[in-house]
XYZ file of C-alpha atoms in Angstrom:
664
model
C -98.453 -26.827 -21.360
C -97.074 -30.331 -21.062
C -95.086 -32.500 -23.481
C -97.225 -35.105 -25.231
C -94.254 -37.473 -25.258
C -93.016 -37.501 -21.643
C -95.607 -35.403 -19.799
C -92.979 -32.933 -18.593
C -93.807 -29.284 -18.001
C -92.891 -26.919 -20.836
C -91.660 -23.324 -20.677
C -93.677 -20.584 -22.343
C -91.250 -20.406 -25.253
C -88.900 -22.905 -26.830
C -88.933 -25.434 -29.656
C -87.819 -28.458 -27.632
C -88.979 -30.247 -24.512
C -86.298 -29.646 -21.816
C -86.930 -33.134 -20.373
C -86.884 -35.508 -23.367
C -85.661 -33.229 -26.201
C -88.787 -33.640 -28.365
C -89.158 -31.020 -31.099
C -92.498 -29.286 -30.460
C -94.960 -27.824 -32.901
C -98.432 -29.434 -32.844
C -100.656 -28.544 -29.865
C -103.498 -30.961 -29.164
C -106.902 -29.203 -29.365
C -108.297 -31.681 -26.838
C -105.779 -31.698 -23.973
C -103.401 -28.846 -24.962
C -100.320 -31.133 -24.864
C -97.464 -30.280 -27.254
C -96.488 -32.903 -29.828
C -94.046 -33.452 -32.676
C -95.039 -31.521 -35.833
C -95.438 -34.817 -37.770
C -97.523 -36.603 -35.121
C -100.855 -37.967 -36.332
C -102.272 -38.468 -32.838
C -101.595 -36.767 -29.515
C -99.092 -38.719 -27.450
C -100.941 -37.748 -24.250
C -104.609 -38.425 -25.045
C -104.674 -40.044 -28.497
C -106.694 -37.305 -30.187
C -106.261 -37.260 -33.997
C -104.070 -34.285 -34.932
C -104.095 -34.810 -38.691
C -105.675 -37.254 -41.103
C -103.537 -39.982 -42.645
C -104.375 -38.775 -46.146
C -103.167 -35.250 -45.442
C -100.930 -34.320 -48.390
C -97.220 -34.186 -47.687
C -94.251 -34.347 -49.982
C -91.762 -37.122 -49.255
C -89.170 -34.555 -48.179
C -91.657 -33.003 -45.702
C -92.464 -36.379 -44.178
C -88.847 -37.285 -43.439
C -87.855 -36.481 -39.847
C -84.883 -34.181 -39.426
C -84.073 -35.532 -35.981
C -83.048 -38.876 -34.535
C -81.926 -40.472 -31.316
C -78.337 -41.684 -31.250
C -75.334 -42.351 -29.066
C -72.855 -39.486 -29.323
C -69.531 -38.658 -27.683
C -69.451 -34.973 -26.773
C -66.210 -33.033 -26.268
C -66.159 -29.663 -24.464
C -62.876 -27.739 -24.577
C -62.307 -24.463 -22.749
C -59.392 -22.020 -23.070
C -58.124 -21.416 -19.542
C -57.633 -17.815 -18.414
C -59.635 -16.232 -21.209
C -61.169 -13.570 -18.932
C -57.815 -12.678 -17.360
C -56.270 -12.466 -20.815
C -58.895 -9.999 -22.011
C -58.500 -7.907 -18.875
C -54.702 -7.844 -18.958
C -54.563 -6.916 -22.652
C -57.385 -4.378 -22.774
C -55.316 -2.131 -25.048
C -54.838 -4.956 -27.547
C -58.428 -6.162 -27.867
C -58.317 -6.508 -31.648
C -55.065 -8.452 -31.555
C -56.376 -10.745 -28.811
C -59.533 -11.367 -30.794
C -57.385 -12.354 -33.760
C -55.295 -14.588 -31.504
C -58.364 -16.446 -30.257
C -59.667 -16.736 -33.809
C -56.412 -18.400 -34.872
C -56.608 -20.785 -31.936
C -60.243 -21.722 -32.569
C -59.509 -22.288 -36.250
C -56.734 -24.663 -35.206
C -59.022 -26.550 -32.804
C -61.763 -26.790 -35.435
C -59.319 -28.315 -37.938
C -58.220 -30.874 -35.359
C -61.844 -31.855 -34.718
C -62.505 -32.262 -38.438
C -59.276 -34.224 -38.948
C -60.527 -36.751 -36.378
C -63.936 -37.095 -38.043
C -65.854 -34.918 -35.569
C -68.187 -31.965 -36.038
C -67.915 -28.592 -34.313
C -71.422 -27.962 -33.008
C -70.803 -24.495 -31.618
C -68.380 -22.015 -30.070
C -69.508 -20.565 -26.746
C -67.319 -17.647 -25.695
C -63.977 -19.273 -24.982
C -65.219 -22.864 -25.335
C -65.841 -25.221 -28.220
C -68.330 -28.102 -28.305
C -67.559 -30.955 -30.705
C -69.600 -34.049 -31.564
C -68.370 -37.513 -32.479
C -71.164 -39.740 -33.739
C -73.449 -37.034 -35.122
C -74.313 -36.181 -37.778
C -71.610 -38.515 -39.171
C -71.121 -41.820 -37.375
C -67.960 -43.907 -37.181
C -67.657 -47.216 -35.384
C -64.896 -45.802 -33.155
C -66.256 -42.346 -32.282
C -65.296 -42.457 -28.557
C -61.701 -43.284 -29.492
C -61.657 -40.504 -32.084
C -62.917 -38.046 -29.460
C -60.142 -38.888 -26.985
C -57.416 -38.786 -29.606
C -58.826 -35.430 -30.690
C -58.713 -34.197 -27.069
C -55.045 -35.175 -26.759
C -54.214 -33.496 -30.073
C -56.037 -30.317 -29.011
C -54.118 -30.160 -25.744
C -50.778 -30.685 -27.487
C -51.595 -28.120 -30.180
C -52.536 -25.409 -27.671
C -49.356 -26.011 -25.672
C -47.167 -25.209 -28.694
C -49.489 -22.653 -30.286
C -47.674 -19.537 -31.507
C -49.699 -16.439 -32.489
C -48.810 -14.651 -35.694
C -48.827 -11.271 -33.903
C -45.351 -10.625 -32.498
C -46.793 -8.386 -29.776
C -48.718 -11.369 -28.364
C -45.949 -13.961 -28.473
C -45.477 -13.748 -24.712
C -49.079 -14.788 -24.075
C -49.457 -18.451 -23.184
C -52.662 -20.391 -23.700
C -53.858 -23.551 -21.993
C -56.903 -25.777 -22.302
C -59.067 -28.114 -20.252
C -61.423 -30.693 -21.737
C -64.408 -32.812 -20.745
C -65.668 -35.824 -22.718
C -68.875 -37.818 -22.226
C -70.831 -40.449 -24.182
C -74.576 -41.044 -24.090
C -77.948 -40.923 -25.808
C -78.969 -37.603 -27.354
C -81.574 -36.280 -29.743
C -79.905 -34.670 -32.727
C -81.094 -32.820 -35.793
C -80.821 -29.712 -37.895
C -82.223 -26.449 -36.533
C -82.699 -23.007 -38.055
C -80.386 -20.423 -36.473
C -79.824 -16.955 -37.841
C -81.192 -17.969 -41.208
C -78.852 -20.978 -41.466
C -79.507 -24.648 -40.791
C -77.146 -26.077 -38.178
C -76.837 -29.491 -36.581
C -77.456 -29.560 -32.845
C -77.967 -32.180 -30.121
C -79.811 -32.241 -26.812
C -79.165 -34.722 -24.025
C -77.461 -35.440 -20.749
C -74.149 -36.288 -22.447
C -73.805 -32.629 -23.473
C -74.334 -31.366 -19.937
C -72.012 -33.996 -18.445
C -69.189 -33.125 -20.858
C -69.555 -29.425 -20.027
C -69.495 -30.113 -16.271
C -66.479 -32.406 -16.555
C -64.649 -29.694 -18.466
C -65.441 -27.185 -15.707
C -64.114 -29.606 -13.068
C -60.870 -30.341 -14.941
C -57.665 -28.490 -14.175
C -55.405 -26.741 -16.648
C -54.187 -29.211 -19.255
C -56.403 -32.004 -17.917
C -58.919 -34.159 -19.798
C -61.775 -35.567 -17.695
C -63.792 -38.442 -19.140
C -67.119 -39.952 -18.083
C -67.396 -43.579 -17.017
C -69.544 -44.366 -20.076
C -66.740 -43.229 -22.392
C -63.996 -44.949 -20.383
C -65.833 -48.293 -20.625
C -65.804 -48.123 -24.420
C -62.102 -47.285 -24.859
C -60.329 -48.729 -21.826
C -58.370 -51.141 -24.006
C -56.822 -48.253 -25.961
C -56.145 -45.594 -23.308
C -54.736 -45.291 -19.815
C -56.869 -43.570 -17.174
C -56.709 -42.483 -13.564
C -59.956 -43.113 -11.693
C -61.420 -40.038 -9.991
C -64.262 -41.940 -8.340
C -67.752 -40.510 -8.189
C -67.596 -36.763 -8.824
C -70.323 -34.409 -7.677
C -70.963 -32.182 -10.681
C -73.065 -29.054 -10.772
C -76.638 -29.795 -11.809
C -76.246 -33.588 -11.386
C -78.286 -35.315 -8.701
C -76.009 -38.330 -8.420
C -72.190 -38.504 -8.468
C -70.750 -39.231 -11.913
C -68.002 -41.823 -12.402
C -65.098 -39.847 -13.837
C -61.586 -40.568 -15.054
C -58.564 -38.467 -15.982
C -57.175 -39.357 -19.391
C -53.452 -40.037 -19.208
C -52.786 -41.079 -22.786
C -52.980 -43.879 -25.347
C -51.507 -47.248 -24.512
C -49.455 -49.414 -26.798
C -51.852 -51.728 -28.605
C -51.392 -55.287 -27.447
C -51.596 -58.195 -29.863
C -55.148 -59.475 -30.112
C -55.349 -62.161 -27.469
C -58.135 -63.782 -29.468
C -56.081 -63.894 -32.679
C -55.399 -67.619 -32.350
C -59.108 -68.432 -31.903
C -60.509 -69.285 -35.310
C -63.778 -71.090 -34.746
C -65.544 -73.012 -37.524
C -63.662 -71.473 -40.448
C -62.044 -74.656 -41.756
C -63.804 -74.467 -45.133
C -62.730 -70.863 -45.747
C -59.168 -71.650 -44.639
C -58.961 -74.653 -46.954
C -60.217 -72.467 -49.789
C -57.439 -69.934 -49.190
C -54.810 -72.664 -48.929
C -56.088 -74.155 -52.198
C -55.674 -70.767 -53.905
C -52.127 -70.525 -52.529
C -51.446 -74.002 -53.927
C -52.515 -72.814 -57.375
C -50.257 -69.769 -57.015
C -47.369 -72.054 -56.053
C -47.876 -73.880 -59.363
C -47.511 -70.586 -61.239
C -51.141 -69.481 -61.633
C -51.551 -66.044 -59.971
C -54.587 -65.782 -57.707
C -56.729 -62.772 -56.807
C -58.967 -63.396 -53.760
C -61.662 -61.190 -52.238
C -63.000 -62.075 -48.753
C -66.476 -60.632 -48.157
C -68.627 -60.555 -45.025
C -70.515 -58.254 -42.695
C -68.720 -56.205 -40.049
C -67.540 -58.316 -37.139
C -68.147 -61.654 -38.835
C -64.466 -62.686 -38.680
C -62.853 -61.691 -41.981
C -59.768 -60.156 -40.372
C -59.361 -63.116 -38.017
C -59.445 -65.450 -41.020
C -56.875 -63.415 -42.962
C -54.607 -63.119 -39.912
C -54.762 -66.868 -39.247
C -54.051 -67.566 -42.912
C -51.000 -65.295 -42.934
C -49.583 -67.054 -39.851
C -50.293 -70.425 -41.400
C -48.263 -69.697 -44.547
C -45.434 -67.490 -43.217
C -42.941 -70.362 -43.365
C -43.673 -71.159 -46.992
C -44.366 -67.740 -48.538
C -43.408 -64.084 -48.399
C -46.321 -62.432 -46.590
C -47.017 -58.689 -46.875
C -50.056 -57.997 -44.677
C -51.485 -54.533 -43.943
C -54.696 -53.082 -42.567
C -56.513 -49.865 -43.452
C -56.836 -47.992 -40.135
C -60.092 -46.772 -38.623
C -58.870 -43.306 -37.800
C -58.023 -40.858 -40.535
C -54.427 -41.375 -41.538
C -51.800 -40.143 -43.927
C -52.328 -41.294 -47.505
C -50.918 -44.693 -48.426
C -50.328 -45.683 -44.793
C -51.318 -49.351 -45.403
C -48.763 -49.564 -48.191
C -45.961 -48.528 -45.859
C -46.309 -51.930 -44.169
C -46.575 -53.748 -47.504
C -43.517 -51.942 -48.879
C -41.570 -52.680 -45.694
C -42.269 -56.412 -46.017
C -41.261 -56.451 -49.686
C -37.952 -54.607 -49.279
C -36.932 -56.634 -46.206
C -36.847 -59.848 -48.263
C -34.105 -60.658 -50.801
C -35.480 -60.682 -54.335
C -34.910 -63.241 -57.041
C -32.401 -60.901 -58.720
C -30.187 -61.340 -55.648
C -30.234 -65.122 -56.075
C -30.181 -65.547 -59.859
C -28.117 -63.955 -62.602
C -30.350 -61.304 -64.218
C -29.333 -58.854 -66.902
C -27.871 -55.480 -66.033
C -31.099 -53.773 -67.144
C -33.216 -55.972 -64.881
C -30.934 -55.218 -61.932
C -31.284 -51.477 -62.525
C -35.098 -51.653 -62.670
C -35.300 -53.750 -59.518
C -32.938 -51.395 -57.700
C -35.073 -48.406 -58.723
C -38.214 -50.180 -57.510
C -36.593 -51.114 -54.193
C -35.402 -47.515 -53.686
C -38.903 -46.150 -54.350
C -40.529 -48.613 -51.933
C -37.868 -47.843 -49.333
C -38.984 -44.211 -49.477
C -42.599 -45.328 -49.153
C -41.858 -47.548 -46.150
C -40.044 -44.683 -44.446
C -43.011 -42.318 -44.513
C -45.136 -42.374 -47.638
C -43.912 -39.306 -49.578
C -46.638 -37.178 -51.126
C -47.999 -38.340 -54.471
C -47.839 -35.638 -57.108
C -50.838 -36.423 -59.311
C -52.245 -39.641 -60.793
C -49.190 -40.299 -62.971
C -46.998 -40.507 -59.874
C -49.410 -43.058 -58.379
C -49.229 -45.135 -61.574
C -45.413 -45.084 -61.398
C -45.559 -46.197 -57.736
C -47.869 -49.065 -58.693
C -45.404 -50.078 -61.436
C -42.494 -50.129 -58.985
C -44.494 -52.180 -56.477
C -45.678 -54.588 -59.156
C -42.129 -55.036 -60.459
C -40.747 -55.949 -57.030
C -43.683 -58.294 -56.293
C -43.142 -60.121 -59.588
C -39.411 -60.291 -58.886
C -40.095 -61.961 -55.534
C -42.735 -64.255 -57.062
C -40.177 -65.757 -59.459
C -38.591 -67.880 -56.741
C -41.277 -68.454 -54.056
C -44.969 -67.755 -53.323
C -45.864 -64.165 -52.400
C -49.067 -63.236 -50.556
C -49.959 -59.526 -50.574
C -52.944 -59.056 -48.254
C -54.979 -55.976 -47.304
C -57.621 -55.851 -44.536
C -60.724 -53.635 -44.526
C -60.543 -52.171 -48.012
C -63.706 -50.144 -47.281
C -61.598 -47.954 -44.946
C -58.867 -47.198 -47.458
C -57.973 -43.577 -48.126
C -58.515 -42.491 -51.765
C -54.870 -42.908 -52.794
C -54.578 -46.350 -51.169
C -57.803 -47.471 -52.849
C -56.630 -46.281 -56.253
C -53.226 -47.926 -55.809
C -54.889 -51.218 -54.855
C -57.140 -50.943 -57.912
C -54.073 -50.527 -60.099
C -52.473 -53.620 -58.562
C -55.613 -55.772 -58.741
C -56.239 -54.637 -62.310
C -52.729 -55.599 -63.504
C -51.883 -58.803 -65.367
C -49.682 -60.931 -63.090
C -47.108 -63.671 -63.536
C -45.365 -65.890 -61.037
C -46.320 -67.430 -57.704
C -48.604 -64.657 -56.412
C -51.724 -64.444 -54.255
C -53.271 -60.960 -53.987
C -56.088 -60.814 -51.417
C -58.230 -58.333 -49.519
C -61.263 -58.146 -47.238
C -64.282 -55.882 -47.558
C -67.718 -55.632 -46.043
C -70.744 -57.144 -47.703
C -73.673 -54.944 -48.661
C -71.390 -52.457 -50.402
C -70.552 -52.180 -54.076
C -67.231 -53.812 -55.010
C -64.576 -51.120 -55.231
C -62.025 -53.193 -57.117
C -62.428 -54.975 -60.443
C -59.696 -57.614 -60.906
C -57.888 -58.179 -64.175
C -59.954 -60.743 -66.090
C -56.845 -62.695 -67.039
C -56.157 -63.436 -63.360
C -57.813 -66.290 -61.493
C -60.373 -64.500 -59.308
C -62.108 -66.010 -56.270
C -64.655 -64.453 -53.902
C -64.965 -66.095 -50.479
C -68.100 -65.146 -48.543
C -67.759 -65.462 -44.772
C -71.155 -66.185 -43.220
C -72.518 -66.263 -39.656
C -71.331 -68.898 -37.216
C -73.741 -71.822 -36.741
C -75.150 -72.294 -33.201
C -72.613 -74.985 -32.272
C -69.671 -72.771 -33.282
C -71.281 -69.815 -31.512
C -71.405 -71.837 -28.288
C -67.753 -72.805 -28.744
C -66.715 -69.178 -29.219
C -68.827 -68.116 -26.245
C -67.106 -70.695 -24.037
C -63.693 -69.424 -25.158
C -64.598 -65.819 -24.367
C -66.042 -66.670 -20.948
C -62.642 -68.092 -19.940
C -64.114 -70.252 -17.194
C -66.845 -67.828 -16.072
C -70.138 -69.628 -15.467
C -73.116 -68.480 -17.486
C -76.651 -69.815 -17.199
C -78.269 -71.599 -20.134
C -80.788 -68.750 -20.425
C -78.120 -66.056 -20.754
C -76.073 -68.189 -23.143
C -79.141 -68.664 -25.325
C -79.820 -64.915 -25.187
C -76.311 -64.032 -26.363
C -76.367 -66.529 -29.228
C -79.869 -65.526 -30.296
C -79.211 -61.785 -30.327
C -75.751 -62.031 -31.897
C -76.985 -63.891 -34.967
C -73.708 -65.778 -35.304
C -71.569 -62.628 -35.502
C -68.266 -63.195 -33.694
C -67.774 -59.545 -32.717
C -71.296 -59.322 -31.293
C -70.733 -62.474 -29.242
C -67.479 -61.108 -27.827
C -68.910 -57.664 -27.014
C -72.018 -59.056 -25.334
C -69.939 -61.550 -23.358
C -67.728 -58.763 -22.000
C -70.823 -56.817 -20.965
C -72.279 -59.868 -19.235
C -69.110 -60.632 -17.300
C -68.994 -57.042 -16.032
C -72.715 -56.686 -15.252
C -73.238 -60.010 -13.453
C -70.960 -59.021 -10.580
C -73.821 -57.637 -8.501
C -77.024 -58.614 -10.295
C -79.063 -61.720 -10.962
C -79.406 -63.469 -14.303
C -82.997 -62.267 -14.607
C -82.013 -58.642 -14.035
C -79.165 -58.892 -16.534
C -81.347 -60.529 -19.203
C -84.005 -57.830 -18.897
C -81.584 -54.908 -18.978
C -78.864 -56.135 -21.333
C -78.252 -53.325 -23.823
C -76.541 -53.304 -27.186
C -72.792 -52.969 -26.434
C -71.508 -49.495 -27.257
C -68.974 -50.739 -29.802
C -71.635 -52.738 -31.630
C -74.137 -49.870 -31.440
C -71.662 -47.541 -33.158
C -70.938 -50.142 -35.828
C -74.619 -50.652 -36.660
C -75.463 -46.954 -36.409
C -72.677 -46.180 -38.882
C -74.160 -48.715 -41.313
C -77.656 -47.236 -40.926
C -76.461 -43.665 -41.406
C -74.547 -44.584 -44.549
C -77.758 -45.818 -46.211
C -79.989 -43.616 -48.385
C -82.630 -41.928 -46.246
C -85.584 -43.928 -47.595
C -83.873 -47.254 -46.781
C -82.865 -46.122 -43.302
C -86.364 -44.889 -42.473
C -87.840 -48.116 -43.823
C -85.639 -50.158 -41.486
C -86.612 -47.944 -38.557
C -90.297 -48.469 -39.320
C -89.715 -52.201 -39.713
C -87.875 -52.286 -36.382
C -90.962 -50.913 -34.634
C -93.017 -53.782 -36.091
C -90.515 -56.316 -34.750
C -87.729 -58.617 -35.802
C -90.001 -60.024 -38.547
C -92.314 -57.951 -40.732
C -94.324 -58.278 -43.926
C -94.632 -55.965 -46.908
C -98.387 -55.387 -46.627
C -98.170 -54.215 -43.014
C -95.240 -51.869 -43.543
C -96.957 -50.334 -46.588
C -100.073 -49.802 -44.468
C -98.334 -48.040 -41.577
C -95.581 -46.148 -43.451
C -95.343 -42.601 -42.073
C -92.945 -41.147 -44.612
C -94.317 -41.904 -48.083
C -91.554 -44.385 -48.907
C -91.656 -46.451 -52.087
C -91.509 -49.642 -50.035
C -90.784 -52.206 -52.773
C -87.532 -50.760 -54.160
C -86.394 -49.724 -50.661
C -86.840 -53.296 -49.399
C -84.852 -54.723 -52.313
C -82.024 -52.225 -51.733
C -82.010 -52.832 -47.959
C -81.869 -56.593 -48.538
C -78.761 -56.166 -50.663
C -77.003 -54.533 -47.708
C -77.362 -57.760 -45.733
C -79.089 -56.053 -42.801
C -82.396 -57.773 -43.562
C -83.237 -60.954 -45.453
C -86.327 -62.272 -47.205
C -87.846 -65.377 -45.609
C -91.052 -65.689 -47.644
C -92.947 -64.203 -50.612
C -93.753 -61.044 -48.622
C -91.999 -61.731 -45.323
C -88.681 -60.251 -44.171
C -86.615 -60.281 -41.007
C -83.571 -58.557 -39.554
C -80.401 -60.613 -39.864
C -79.493 -59.675 -36.297
C -81.681 -58.814 -33.345
C -79.120 -56.153 -32.400
C -79.638 -54.404 -35.741
C -83.367 -54.241 -35.060
C -82.736 -52.834 -31.571
C -80.413 -50.084 -32.808
C -82.780 -49.130 -35.660
C -85.628 -48.976 -33.118
C -83.830 -46.822 -30.559
C -82.657 -44.274 -33.142
C -86.242 -43.323 -34.028
C -87.701 -40.437 -32.050
C -89.977 -41.586 -29.248
C -92.935 -39.554 -30.484
C -92.714 -41.149 -33.947
C -92.268 -44.585 -32.389
C -95.401 -44.044 -30.300
C -97.360 -42.969 -33.347
C -96.124 -45.936 -35.341
C -96.927 -48.410 -32.544
C -100.524 -47.138 -32.572
C -100.736 -47.382 -36.368
C -99.419 -50.965 -36.232
C -101.911 -51.956 -33.548
C -104.812 -50.444 -35.525
C -103.640 -52.094 -38.767
C -103.236 -55.541 -37.187
C -106.694 -55.312 -35.650
C -108.203 -54.569 -39.070
C -105.995 -56.679 -41.368
C -105.826 -59.767 -39.155
C -109.323 -59.709 -37.644
C -109.627 -63.495 -38.145
C -106.528 -63.983 -35.939
C -107.429 -61.401 -33.318
C -107.234 -63.763 -30.329
C -103.880 -65.141 -31.495
C -102.439 -61.670 -32.100
C -104.017 -59.987 -29.075
C -100.783 -59.984 -26.999
C -98.894 -58.370 -29.906
C -101.638 -55.811 -30.562
C -101.873 -54.966 -26.866
C -98.102 -54.576 -26.650
C -98.121 -52.059 -29.508
C -100.944 -50.074 -27.872
C -99.071 -50.063 -24.565
C -95.888 -48.818 -26.228
C -97.890 -46.081 -27.930
C -98.915 -44.874 -24.475
C -102.520 -46.096 -24.699
C -102.500 -48.550 -21.794
C -106.326 -48.529 -21.476
C -106.687 -49.682 -25.076
C -104.100 -52.406 -24.475
C -106.076 -53.716 -21.500
C -109.298 -53.625 -23.535
C -107.703 -55.776 -26.256
C -106.543 -58.391 -23.761
C -109.931 -58.454 -22.030
C -111.746 -58.756 -25.355
C -109.478 -61.600 -26.460
C -110.199 -63.448 -23.224
C -113.992 -63.341 -23.679
C -115.843 -66.232 -25.379
C -117.026 -65.641 -28.982
C -120.341 -63.787 -29.333
């Protein structure tokens, strides 16, 4: 048997192709190739495997697997075999000891947003980026590895008889494309991945010494600004044909101030809007401002520039909700610290004794918060904390403007979000501006008090001229051809983060290659891929699958075509409306849509399984040939391209030849 997807030889038993990871199930009666269970045609010969009107429920149509970029962590307890041998009379106690240790490691993985895929003897395999995706999964994986190493070093068993036994760990981490999905094991459904990143992580772990963390070059590239590494050069790993670039993780580095923080390109209108709101607050009309925009568009840069602009004329309390899981109320530690470090109006005026007591109580409570965010004992305690914070803010706002600003509200922990809701929902007096940023495409999480003056500022994509200006700033004197510059601006769609990430990739890749080679092989930067994948995975399944199908059609697609070729029984109309609200696609005509960013289309395309992509390419080619017969010559290159990507090269050639013949 051979795989209908890649043509690789298949073992006699097994549910997956060992070469490409395809889930097998449907054998072609014509050529005997194995295909995906949902395939309509054989990927090897094109034979029809099932009719398009074959009844399926929507749930049965939905694929349970997808391609994705995942960071894999393999951790191994060193000396496990020797430990078992040396404590043969205490087997039960040792088993309990290892159980305690594995429970500890599993909790650390979960605390960092990862998933324990499996335990193998004395090793644990953890995934970051599947099935749950975060935009910083490689960083989470390395911080998890450091925490695991530290935890094992100080681990103390509960059995007194085993206290003299010391444990150690070694870890390997690798990032790459995998195929992931749920599988049935022992009567239970479990999530599992297949791909080279898994093997590389396991081999790196085997090569590492006691207490060492070895990292692949792909992972190091994504996190080099946050961690310090020692290069190990090209390592020859078991089972790998070519040496693998490897690094030893030393530890996190102190985050440097953003060197691009001063670069605020083409945001004069938004800045003037914020300054206008501050002017109203200075006159005594409190302002509540929400800054909305897609990820990477420049909301944080705008808020940071605004805070620097006004720091001489206002009290500024600026905080950011962190990416990584943190202690509750961590953003408010920074806000509380800024508020208590500034003298309040009660220190300058002559308030009553009761007012002084209330302000002193509020300052004492916020001092505790700034020192370490004490645990909140129920919702009433959170309401009291909000009252103390509100009292001190109002006290400050009696004498001068106060700007309380929070970045990335969508990342806030539950207690921080509820506290911010309490503040935004309070009636305010004095010279106050309360502002926050959040991503577009998500439901508002905060409803301001209607008596306050509320403003929503939408930050949109950079126009081409501003994109070129930002690109020139990021190149820092590096020459870039007009073709590559156009490519970056076209694919970024005016998103500042995308421009910066693609520029970094270009500067690194052009060292030994030509512009033509770079343009043809330029991939979605890993940081951007994770960001988009996280957005896709957070969507309801019907919307995500719709975008994947649309991505196979191309950057632009129409409703009639996607309804014709839909593989999953999606209710296309409502799904399109919902997907449009997320901002990932936009409507450009009565029945025409397009992806807002070419990079979004690329990520949605690559996450679909190859066998389903091939099937969909064929369906699209067939549908275009039938639906657009009057434009066959015009569309022949597109139709041929879809046939070629479906694996039917002969049909693609036939289309091009037919289009080149004279009518009749």
